[in-house]
CSV table of C-alpha atoms in Angstrom, one decimal:
chain,number,residue,atom,x,y,z
A,753,MET,CA,70.7,-61.6,-113.6
A,754,THR,CA,68.2,-59.2,-111.9
A,755,THR,CA,68.3,-58.7,-108.2
A,756,GLU,CA,64.8,-58.7,-107.0
A,757,VAL,CA,63.5,-56.9,-103.9
A,758,PRO,CA,61.4,-59.6,-102.2
A,759,GLU,CA,57.9,-58.9,-100.9
A,760,VAL,CA,57.7,-58.5,-97.1
A,761,SER,CA,56.1,-61.6,-95.8
A,762,GLY,CA,55.9,-63.7,-92.6
A,763,GLY,CA,58.7,-65.6,-90.9
A,764,ARG,CA,58.6,-63.8,-87.6
A,765,ARG,CA,59.7,-65.7,-84.5
A,766,ARG,CA,56.8,-67.4,-82.8
A,767,PRO,CA,56.2,-66.6,-79.1
A,768,GLY,CA,58.1,-68.9,-76.9
A,769,ARG,CA,60.9,-69.8,-79.4
A,770,ARG,CA,64.2,-69.7,-77.7
A,771,PRO,CA,66.8,-67.4,-79.4
A,772,GLY,CA,69.7,-68.9,-81.2
A,773,ARG,CA,70.1,-71.4,-84.1
A,774,ARG,CA,66.8,-72.6,-85.6
A,775,PRO,CA,66.1,-76.2,-84.6
A,776,GLY,CA,67.1,-78.4,-87.5
A,777,ALA,CA,68.0,-75.5,-89.7
A,778,ALA,CA,70.2,-76.6,-92.5
A,779,ASP,CA,71.3,-73.0,-93.6
A,780,THR,CA,71.0,-70.5,-90.8
A,781,ARG,CA,73.1,-68.0,-92.7
A,782,GLY,CA,70.8,-68.3,-95.7
A,783,GLU,CA,67.8,-67.7,-93.5
A,784,ILE,CA,69.3,-64.7,-92.0
A,785,LEU,CA,70.1,-63.3,-95.4
A,786,ALA,CA,66.5,-64.0,-96.5
A,787,ALA,CA,65.2,-62.1,-93.4
A,788,ALA,CA,67.7,-59.3,-94.2
A,789,ARG,CA,66.3,-58.9,-97.7
A,790,ARG,CA,62.8,-58.6,-96.3
A,791,VAL,CA,63.7,-56.1,-93.6
A,792,PHE,CA,65.8,-54.0,-96.0
A,793,ALA,CA,63.0,-53.9,-98.5
A,794,GLU,CA,60.4,-52.9,-95.9
A,795,LYS,CA,62.4,-50.4,-93.8
A,796,GLY,CA,65.3,-49.3,-96.1
A,797,PHE,CA,68.9,-49.4,-95.3
A,798,ASP,CA,69.0,-46.6,-92.7
A,799,LYS,CA,66.1,-47.9,-90.5
A,800,ALA,CA,67.0,-51.6,-90.7
A,801,THR,CA,68.8,-52.9,-87.6
A,802,ILE,CA,70.8,-56.0,-86.7
A,803,ARG,CA,68.3,-56.7,-83.9
A,804,GLY,CA,65.3,-56.3,-86.2
A,805,ILE,CA,66.8,-58.7,-88.8
A,806,ALA,CA,67.6,-61.2,-86.1
A,807,ARG,CA,64.0,-60.9,-84.9
A,808,GLU,CA,62.7,-61.5,-88.4
A,809,ALA,CA,65.0,-64.5,-88.8
A,810,GLY,CA,64.0,-65.9,-85.4
A,811,VAL,CA,67.6,-66.0,-84.1
A,812,ASP,CA,69.7,-64.2,-81.4
A,813,PRO,CA,71.4,-61.0,-82.6
A,814,ALA,CA,74.7,-62.6,-81.5
A,815,LEU,CA,74.3,-65.2,-84.2
A,816,VAL,CA,73.8,-62.4,-86.8
A,817,HIS,CA,77.1,-60.9,-85.7
A,818,HIS,CA,78.7,-64.3,-85.9
A,819,TYR,CA,78.0,-64.4,-89.7
A,820,PHE,CA,78.3,-60.7,-90.5
A,821,ASP,CA,80.6,-58.0,-89.2
A,822,SER,CA,78.2,-55.1,-89.8
A,823,LYS,CA,74.9,-54.0,-91.3
A,824,GLU,CA,76.8,-52.8,-94.4
A,825,GLY,CA,78.4,-56.3,-94.7
A,826,MET,CA,74.9,-57.9,-94.4
A,827,PHE,CA,73.5,-55.6,-97.0
A,828,VAL,CA,76.3,-56.5,-99.4
A,829,ALA,CA,75.7,-60.2,-98.9
A,830,ALA,CA,71.9,-60.0,-99.0
A,831,MET,CA,72.0,-58.0,-102.2
A,832,ARG,CA,74.9,-60.0,-103.6
A,833,LEU,CA,77.0,-56.9,-104.2
A,834,PRO,CA,80.6,-57.3,-105.2
A,835,MET,CA,82.2,-55.0,-102.6
A,836,GLU,CA,82.2,-54.4,-98.9
A,837,PRO,CA,82.8,-50.7,-98.3
A,838,SER,CA,84.8,-51.1,-95.1
A,839,SER,CA,87.4,-53.2,-96.9
A,840,VAL,CA,87.4,-51.4,-100.3
A,841,LEU,CA,87.5,-47.7,-99.2
A,842,PRO,CA,90.9,-47.8,-97.5
A,843,LEU,CA,92.4,-49.1,-100.8
A,844,ILE,CA,90.9,-46.1,-102.7
A,845,LEU,CA,91.7,-43.5,-100.0
A,846,SER,CA,95.3,-44.6,-99.3
A,847,GLY,CA,98.1,-43.2,-101.4
A,848,PRO,CA,98.7,-39.7,-102.7
A,849,ARG,CA,95.7,-37.4,-102.5
A,850,GLU,CA,96.3,-36.1,-106.0
A,851,GLU,CA,95.8,-39.6,-107.4
A,852,VAL,CA,92.6,-40.5,-105.6
A,853,GLY,CA,90.4,-39.7,-108.7
A,854,GLU,CA,92.4,-42.0,-110.8
A,855,ARG,CA,92.3,-44.8,-108.2
A,856,LEU,CA,88.5,-44.5,-107.9
A,857,VAL,CA,87.9,-44.7,-111.6
A,858,ARG,CA,90.3,-47.7,-112.0
A,859,PHE,CA,88.6,-49.5,-109.1
A,860,ILE,CA,85.1,-49.1,-110.4
A,861,LEU,CA,86.0,-50.1,-113.9
A,862,THR,CA,88.1,-53.1,-112.9
A,863,MET,CA,85.4,-54.3,-110.5
A,864,THR,CA,82.6,-54.0,-113.1
A,865,ALA,CA,84.8,-55.7,-115.8
A,866,ASP,CA,84.2,-59.0,-114.1
A,867,PRO,CA,80.7,-60.3,-115.1
A,868,ALA,CA,80.3,-62.2,-111.9
A,869,ALA,CA,80.8,-59.0,-109.9
A,870,ARG,CA,79.0,-56.7,-112.3
A,871,GLU,CA,75.6,-58.5,-112.8
A,872,PRO,CA,74.3,-58.4,-109.3
A,873,LEU,CA,75.1,-54.7,-109.1
A,874,LEU,CA,73.5,-53.9,-112.4
A,875,GLY,CA,70.5,-56.1,-111.4
A,876,LEU,CA,70.0,-54.0,-108.3
A,877,VAL,CA,70.2,-50.8,-110.3
A,878,ARG,CA,67.6,-52.1,-112.8
A,879,THR,CA,65.3,-53.0,-110.0
A,880,ALA,CA,65.8,-49.6,-108.4
A,881,MET,CA,64.7,-48.0,-111.6
A,882,VAL,CA,61.2,-49.5,-111.4
A,883,ASN,CA,60.8,-50.1,-107.6
A,884,GLU,CA,60.4,-47.2,-105.1
A,885,GLN,CA,61.4,-49.3,-102.2
A,886,ALA,CA,64.5,-50.5,-104.0
A,887,VAL,CA,65.6,-47.0,-105.1
A,888,GLY,CA,65.3,-45.7,-101.5
A,889,MET,CA,67.3,-48.7,-100.2
A,890,VAL,CA,70.1,-48.2,-102.8
A,891,ARG,CA,70.2,-44.5,-102.2
A,892,GLU,CA,70.5,-44.9,-98.5
A,893,PHE,CA,73.2,-47.5,-98.7
A,894,PHE,CA,75.4,-45.6,-101.1
A,895,THR,CA,75.0,-42.2,-99.5
A,896,THR,CA,75.6,-43.6,-96.0
A,897,ALA,CA,78.1,-46.4,-96.4
A,898,VAL,CA,80.0,-45.2,-99.5
A,899,LEU,CA,79.7,-41.6,-100.6
A,900,GLY,CA,79.4,-40.2,-97.1
A,901,ARG,CA,82.5,-42.0,-95.9
A,902,VAL,CA,84.6,-40.9,-98.8
A,903,ALA,CA,83.4,-37.3,-98.6
A,904,GLU,CA,84.2,-37.2,-94.9
A,905,ALA,CA,87.6,-38.8,-95.3
A,906,LEU,CA,88.6,-36.4,-98.1
A,907,ASP,CA,86.8,-33.4,-96.6
A,908,VAL,CA,84.8,-33.0,-99.8
A,909,PRO,CA,81.4,-31.3,-99.9
A,910,PRO,CA,78.5,-33.8,-100.5
A,911,LEU,CA,77.5,-32.1,-103.8
A,912,ARG,CA,81.0,-32.7,-105.2
A,913,MET,CA,81.0,-36.3,-104.1
A,914,GLU,CA,77.6,-37.0,-105.6
A,915,ALA,CA,78.6,-35.3,-108.9
A,916,ALA,CA,81.6,-37.6,-109.1
A,917,PHE,CA,79.4,-40.6,-108.3
A,918,ALA,CA,76.9,-39.5,-111.0
A,919,GLN,CA,79.6,-39.4,-113.6
A,920,LEU,CA,81.0,-42.8,-112.7
A,921,PHE,CA,77.4,-44.3,-112.6
A,922,GLY,CA,76.8,-42.9,-116.1
A,923,VAL,CA,80.0,-44.4,-117.4
A,924,VAL,CA,79.0,-47.9,-116.0
A,925,MET,CA,75.5,-47.5,-117.5
A,926,THR,CA,76.9,-46.5,-120.9
A,927,ARG,CA,79.5,-49.2,-120.9
A,928,TYR,CA,77.5,-52.2,-119.7
A,929,ILE,CA,73.8,-51.5,-120.1
A,930,LEU,CA,73.4,-49.2,-123.1
A,931,ARG,CA,76.7,-50.5,-124.6
A,932,PHE,CA,77.6,-47.4,-126.5
A,933,GLU,CA,80.7,-47.8,-128.7
A,934,PRO,CA,83.5,-47.1,-128.4
A,935,MET,CA,82.9,-46.8,-124.6
A,936,ALA,CA,81.7,-50.4,-124.3
A,937,SER,CA,84.9,-51.9,-125.7
A,938,ALA,CA,87.5,-49.3,-124.6
A,939,ASP,CA,90.4,-50.4,-122.5
A,940,VAL,CA,90.1,-49.7,-118.7
A,941,GLU,CA,93.3,-47.7,-118.6
A,942,GLU,CA,92.2,-45.6,-121.6
A,943,ILE,CA,89.0,-44.6,-119.6
A,944,VAL,CA,91.1,-44.1,-116.5
A,945,ALA,CA,93.3,-41.6,-118.3
A,946,LEU,CA,90.2,-39.8,-119.7
A,947,LEU,CA,88.2,-39.6,-116.5
A,948,GLY,CA,90.8,-39.6,-113.8
A,949,PRO,CA,91.5,-35.8,-114.0
A,950,THR,CA,87.8,-35.0,-114.0
A,951,MET,CA,87.2,-37.2,-110.8
A,952,GLN,CA,90.2,-35.5,-109.2
A,953,ARG,CA,88.7,-32.1,-109.9
A,954,TYR,CA,85.5,-33.1,-108.1
A,955,LEU,CA,87.4,-34.6,-105.2
A,956,ALA,CA,90.1,-32.0,-104.8
A,957,GLY,CA,87.6,-30.0,-102.6
């Protein structure tokens, strides 16, 4: 399944429309997500705002907050990604510092082992490879909401954090898109044992 970046189109609130739930709307949350996809595609992750998405959907910003806790959460839902950084990162960062590399590898490989979780993520990656808007949007999301937070929490230089991400990204590509053997069929714990020390070296600071 490929996650497409929709073309920016109409759908802006008409003058005089009162904020709040659309009259007769059967799926307000779905309309907000559709608006979010348009705004993220047009402005990127960093410049998109809750208020701007609400304006595109023709609803009050409070209604957007009713359905989504944060801009990151809305991005995850709009792009159908399998993880919400604010809920996942504490699981990776908690525990002994000397095991964080192993926890990171295990989490990524366990998450992507589930086809239902993996396909939207890979779809977004495929789209980013051929769509300049998508690549900017994906880059901003991961550097701001994921890599930046981990680097700050661990006091790791950004270059080290991005090098670790690049290696994990390459493993996921090799395992699930290129399907190199024996990587494609290797047991998760076998790869964790292989890559964990390397990730730890990157993240040790």
